[in-house]
Amino acid sequence: NAGVTQTPKFQVLKTGQSMTLQCAQDMNHNSMYWYRQDPGMGLRLIYYSASEGTTDKGEVPNGYNVSRLNKREFSLRLESAAPSQTSVYFCASSDLYRGMNTEAFFGQGTRLTVV
Amino acid sequence: DQQVKQNSPSLSVQEGRISILNCDYTNSMFDYFLWYKKYPAEGPTFLISISSIKDKNEDGRFTVFLNKSAKHLSLHIVPSQPGDSAVYFCAAWDSGTYKYIFGTGTRLKVLA
């Protein structure tokens, strides 16, 4: 199984350009998440989707939009990229099995540079 | 406001000795905690977890301790190995909103 797959792995954008980061999971998980990792800031939640058909803002949603396309796929869109969005982006998925807590599984990350 | 805090950005330990990584949280409603390990250019990988109904969980060389009254958890690695050198993230599961809240991470360096 591939687990959580993110594309692309690397991207350079010019300020003002738009792009969509793709994420797909093959574990039949209900919940999906987008985090960004910045030095000294840890993993900060951008948006998440607790279940198919729902999305919610996390800590740092400004400048981003998301789409839960189906149960497998959760995309993150930057409409007008800014240098402050230079970061490493991680997609993750998880599930609640029979009401018990479980861990989140992460993709390999997308390293985005906005110049 | 940071709900999950890792106050030590870095830690160096000799190979074979114990590594202790600490984490504090502010929300007493958190009831499930996790530790993740992250190598450069890779995604975080799950290491060990603990439910709030326990105060200790052990998995091989890794043990997590939870002190609910102090809102504190720690990860012990014994014995430490050079391959343990990585960034470790503490996380809490917010069961009210179905999301994981991560700390800022501690970079562990195990010296051979």
Tab-separated table of C-alpha atoms in Angstrom:
chain	number	residue	atom	x	y	z
A	1	ASN	CA	0.000	0.000	0.000
A	2	ALA	CA	1.189	3.500	-0.823
A	3	GLY	CA	-0.405	5.109	2.274
A	4	VAL	CA	-0.539	8.884	1.793
A	5	THR	CA	0.757	10.225	-1.503
A	6	GLN	CA	1.481	13.889	-2.132
A	7	THR	CA	2.257	15.573	-5.424
A	8	PRO	CA	4.377	17.394	-6.345
A	9	LYS	CA	7.390	16.813	-4.086
A	10	PHE	CA	9.018	20.128	-4.985
A	11	GLN	CA	7.667	23.336	-6.471
A	12	VAL	CA	8.934	26.853	-7.073
A	13	LEU	CA	6.336	29.550	-7.637
A	14	LYS	CA	6.524	33.224	-8.396
A	15	THR	CA	4.647	35.608	-6.134
A	16	GLY	CA	1.044	35.825	-7.263
A	17	GLN	CA	0.963	32.479	-9.034
A	18	SER	CA	-1.536	29.831	-8.039
A	19	MET	CA	-1.168	26.106	-7.581
A	20	THR	CA	-2.844	23.083	-6.084
A	21	LEU	CA	-1.144	20.518	-3.887
A	22	GLN	CA	-2.629	17.068	-4.292
A	23	CYS	CA	-3.035	14.415	-1.617
A	24	ALA	CA	-4.497	10.936	-1.835
A	25	GLN	CA	-4.738	8.127	0.707
A	26	ASP	CA	-5.547	4.485	0.104
A	27	MET	CA	-6.311	3.450	3.697
A	28	ASN	CA	-10.033	4.248	3.576
A	29	HIS	CA	-9.575	6.878	6.283
A	30	ASN	CA	-12.328	9.335	7.052
A	31	SER	CA	-10.197	12.255	8.197
A	32	MET	CA	-7.557	14.187	6.273
A	33	TYR	CA	-5.325	17.106	7.218
A	34	TRP	CA	-2.970	19.669	5.758
A	35	TYR	CA	-0.065	20.913	7.876
A	36	ARG	CA	2.823	23.206	7.170
A	37	GLN	CA	6.220	22.912	8.829
A	38	ASP	CA	8.380	25.950	9.382
A	39	PRO	CA	11.611	26.238	11.400
A	40	GLY	CA	10.858	26.762	15.082
A	41	MET	CA	7.104	26.565	14.485
A	42	GLY	CA	6.529	22.834	14.393
A	43	LEU	CA	3.590	21.424	12.456
A	44	ARG	CA	0.745	23.888	12.137
A	45	LEU	CA	-2.662	22.826	10.921
A	46	ILE	CA	-3.920	24.693	7.865
A	47	TYR	CA	-7.213	22.938	7.118
A	48	TYR	CA	-8.701	19.575	7.860
A	49	SER	CA	-11.589	17.405	6.823
A	50	ALA	CA	-12.982	15.270	9.628
A	51	SER	CA	-15.099	13.313	7.177
A	52	GLU	CA	-15.999	13.357	3.499
A	53	GLY	CA	-18.113	16.404	2.768
A	54	THR	CA	-16.771	18.570	5.598
A	55	THR	CA	-13.812	20.914	5.856
A	56	ASP	CA	-12.700	23.163	8.703
A	57	LYS	CA	-10.076	25.791	9.276
A	58	GLY	CA	-7.046	25.040	11.380
A	59	GLU	CA	-4.560	27.436	12.971
A	60	VAL	CA	-3.230	29.098	9.809
A	61	PRO	CA	-5.875	29.000	7.026
A	62	ASN	CA	-5.338	32.444	5.518
A	63	GLY	CA	-4.257	32.337	1.876
A	64	TYR	CA	-5.377	28.735	1.366
A	65	ASN	CA	-8.432	26.846	0.220
A	66	VAL	CA	-9.151	23.128	0.304
A	67	SER	CA	-11.335	20.634	-1.480
A	68	ARG	CA	-12.290	17.194	-0.217
A	69	LEU	CA	-12.840	15.739	-3.639
A	70	ASN	CA	-13.904	12.304	-2.359
A	71	LYS	CA	-12.979	10.033	0.524
A	72	ARG	CA	-9.485	9.443	-0.894
A	73	GLU	CA	-8.438	12.914	-2.022
A	74	PHE	CA	-7.902	16.227	-0.250
A	75	SER	CA	-6.301	19.094	-2.160
A	76	LEU	CA	-4.819	22.366	-0.937
A	77	ARG	CA	-4.916	25.438	-3.171
A	78	LEU	CA	-2.870	28.587	-3.026
A	79	GLU	CA	-4.761	31.185	-5.047
A	80	SER	CA	-2.073	33.887	-5.022
A	81	ALA	CA	1.198	32.642	-3.609
A	82	ALA	CA	3.207	34.838	-1.247
A	83	PRO	CA	6.787	34.422	0.013
A	84	SER	CA	5.351	33.783	3.517
A	85	GLN	CA	3.898	30.553	2.129
A	86	THR	CA	7.356	29.151	1.510
A	87	SER	CA	7.247	26.018	3.628
A	88	VAL	CA	7.103	22.254	3.665
A	89	TYR	CA	3.537	21.017	3.394
A	90	PHE	CA	2.378	17.693	4.776
A	91	CYS	CA	-0.859	15.893	4.158
A	92	ALA	CA	-2.041	13.324	6.696
A	93	SER	CA	-4.971	10.989	7.208
A	94	SER	CA	-6.451	9.137	10.140
A	95	ASP	CA	-9.505	7.252	11.259
A	96	LEU	CA	-11.442	6.507	14.407
A	97	TYR	CA	-11.777	2.773	14.597
A	98	ARG	CA	-14.698	1.603	16.711
A	99	GLY	CA	-14.467	4.842	18.693
A	100	MET	CA	-10.838	4.309	19.645
A	101	ASN	CA	-8.135	6.832	18.959
A	102	THR	CA	-5.526	6.115	16.373
A	103	GLU	CA	-2.543	7.754	14.805
A	104	ALA	CA	-2.296	9.964	11.748
A	105	PHE	CA	-0.287	8.821	8.744
A	106	PHE	CA	1.716	11.391	6.862
A	107	GLY	CA	2.799	11.840	3.283
A	108	GLN	CA	6.364	12.588	2.256
A	109	GLY	CA	5.774	16.313	2.012
A	110	THR	CA	5.846	19.043	-0.641
A	111	ARG	CA	8.647	21.573	-0.427
A	112	LEU	CA	7.291	24.844	-1.786
A	113	THR	CA	9.356	27.950	-2.452
A	114	VAL	CA	7.703	31.224	-3.403
A	115	VAL	CA	10.057	33.798	-4.920
B	1	ASP	CA	-1.721	30.296	21.953
B	2	GLN	CA	0.359	27.128	21.811
B	3	GLN	CA	-1.671	24.297	23.342
B	4	VAL	CA	1.141	21.752	23.032
B	5	LYS	CA	4.614	22.922	23.959
B	6	GLN	CA	8.038	21.404	23.590
B	7	ASN	CA	10.332	23.816	25.343
B	8	SER	CA	13.625	22.206	24.363
B	9	PRO	CA	14.435	22.850	20.694
B	10	SER	CA	17.385	20.467	20.801
B	11	LEU	CA	18.987	17.734	22.853
B	12	SER	CA	22.301	15.886	22.538
B	13	VAL	CA	22.877	12.509	24.172
B	14	GLN	CA	25.673	9.966	24.111
B	15	GLU	CA	24.984	6.654	22.439
B	16	GLY	CA	23.771	4.093	24.956
B	17	ARG	CA	22.477	6.667	27.418
B	18	ILE	CA	18.870	7.664	28.060
B	19	SER	CA	17.170	10.384	26.009
B	20	ILE	CA	14.290	12.201	27.691
B	21	LEU	CA	12.082	14.452	25.591
B	22	ASN	CA	9.452	16.569	27.295
B	23	CYS	CA	6.090	17.975	26.296
B	24	ASP	CA	3.518	20.120	28.103
B	25	TYR	CA	-0.092	20.788	27.177
B	26	THR	CA	-2.658	23.266	28.370
B	27	ASN	CA	-6.030	21.704	27.556
B	28	SER	CA	-7.158	19.248	30.233
B	29	MET	CA	-9.722	17.837	27.788
B	30	PHE	CA	-7.016	16.226	25.643
B	31	ASP	CA	-7.247	12.495	26.194
B	32	TYR	CA	-4.833	10.918	23.726
B	33	PHE	CA	-1.220	11.798	23.078
B	34	LEU	CA	1.253	10.747	20.419
B	35	TRP	CA	4.932	11.001	19.616
B	36	TYR	CA	6.213	11.229	16.060
B	37	LYS	CA	9.723	10.988	14.689
B	38	LYS	CA	10.806	12.920	11.608
B	39	TYR	CA	13.925	12.456	9.521
B	40	PRO	CA	15.017	15.172	7.043
B	41	ALA	CA	13.133	15.150	3.743
B	42	GLU	CA	10.615	12.604	5.039
B	43	GLY	CA	7.156	12.819	6.542
B	44	PRO	CA	6.637	12.341	10.285
B	45	THR	CA	6.183	8.724	11.332
B	46	PHE	CA	4.229	7.537	14.335
B	47	LEU	CA	6.318	6.272	17.226
B	48	ILE	CA	4.187	5.652	20.311
B	49	SER	CA	0.998	6.886	21.934
B	50	ILE	CA	-0.731	6.961	25.294
B	51	SER	CA	-4.325	7.300	26.393
B	52	SER	CA	-5.196	9.521	29.332
B	53	ILE	CA	-6.443	6.488	31.263
B	54	LYS	CA	-2.845	5.283	31.511
B	55	ASP	CA	0.281	6.833	32.954
B	56	LYS	CA	2.816	4.761	31.064
B	57	ASN	CA	3.110	2.978	27.753
B	58	GLU	CA	6.149	1.021	26.639
B	59	ASP	CA	7.240	-0.245	23.238
B	60	GLY	CA	10.722	-1.693	23.080
B	61	ARG	CA	13.263	1.038	23.753
B	62	PHE	CA	10.544	3.718	23.834
B	63	THR	CA	8.420	4.593	26.860
B	64	VAL	CA	5.967	7.437	27.181
B	65	PHE	CA	4.944	8.733	30.596
B	66	LEU	CA	1.871	10.865	31.227
B	67	ASN	CA	1.333	13.063	34.278
B	68	LYS	CA	-2.203	14.389	33.921
B	69	SER	CA	-2.132	16.578	37.006
B	70	ALA	CA	0.934	18.383	35.669
B	71	LYS	CA	-0.306	18.259	32.057
B	72	HIS	CA	3.060	16.832	31.117
B	73	LEU	CA	4.297	13.910	29.105
B	74	SER	CA	7.739	12.632	28.343
B	75	LEU	CA	9.334	10.202	25.925
B	76	HIS	CA	12.203	8.062	27.171
B	77	ILE	CA	14.523	6.296	24.753
B	78	VAL	CA	16.783	3.680	26.323
B	79	PRO	CA	19.398	2.968	25.129
B	80	SER	CA	19.759	5.789	22.617
B	81	GLN	CA	21.214	4.904	19.232
B	82	PRO	CA	22.661	7.118	16.470
B	83	GLY	CA	19.713	6.140	14.261
B	84	ASP	CA	17.415	7.826	16.771
B	85	SER	CA	18.800	11.214	15.698
B	86	ALA	CA	15.747	13.023	14.331
B	87	VAL	CA	13.173	15.651	15.195
B	88	TYR	CA	10.540	14.406	17.645
B	89	PHE	CA	7.078	15.914	17.735
B	90	CYS	CA	4.619	15.577	20.555
B	91	ALA	CA	0.929	15.726	19.572
B	92	ALA	CA	-2.438	15.768	21.300
B	93	TRP	CA	-5.715	14.544	19.865
B	94	ASP	CA	-8.555	17.011	20.260
B	95	SER	CA	-11.584	14.734	20.377
B	96	GLY	CA	-13.932	17.722	20.367
B	97	THR	CA	-12.871	18.917	16.942
B	98	TYR	CA	-11.219	15.782	15.476
B	99	LYS	CA	-7.782	17.196	14.937
B	100	TYR	CA	-4.206	16.610	16.035
B	101	ILE	CA	-2.337	19.506	17.625
B	102	PHE	CA	1.434	19.318	17.391
B	103	GLY	CA	4.246	20.843	19.379
B	104	THR	CA	7.203	22.658	17.870
B	105	GLY	CA	9.502	19.642	17.971
B	106	THR	CA	12.780	18.697	19.652
B	107	ARG	CA	15.820	17.842	17.577
B	108	LEU	CA	17.598	14.876	19.143
B	109	LYS	CA	21.210	14.164	18.279
B	110	VAL	CA	22.690	10.905	19.519
B	111	LEU	CA	26.460	11.047	19.523
B	112	ALA	CA	28.411	7.910	18.698
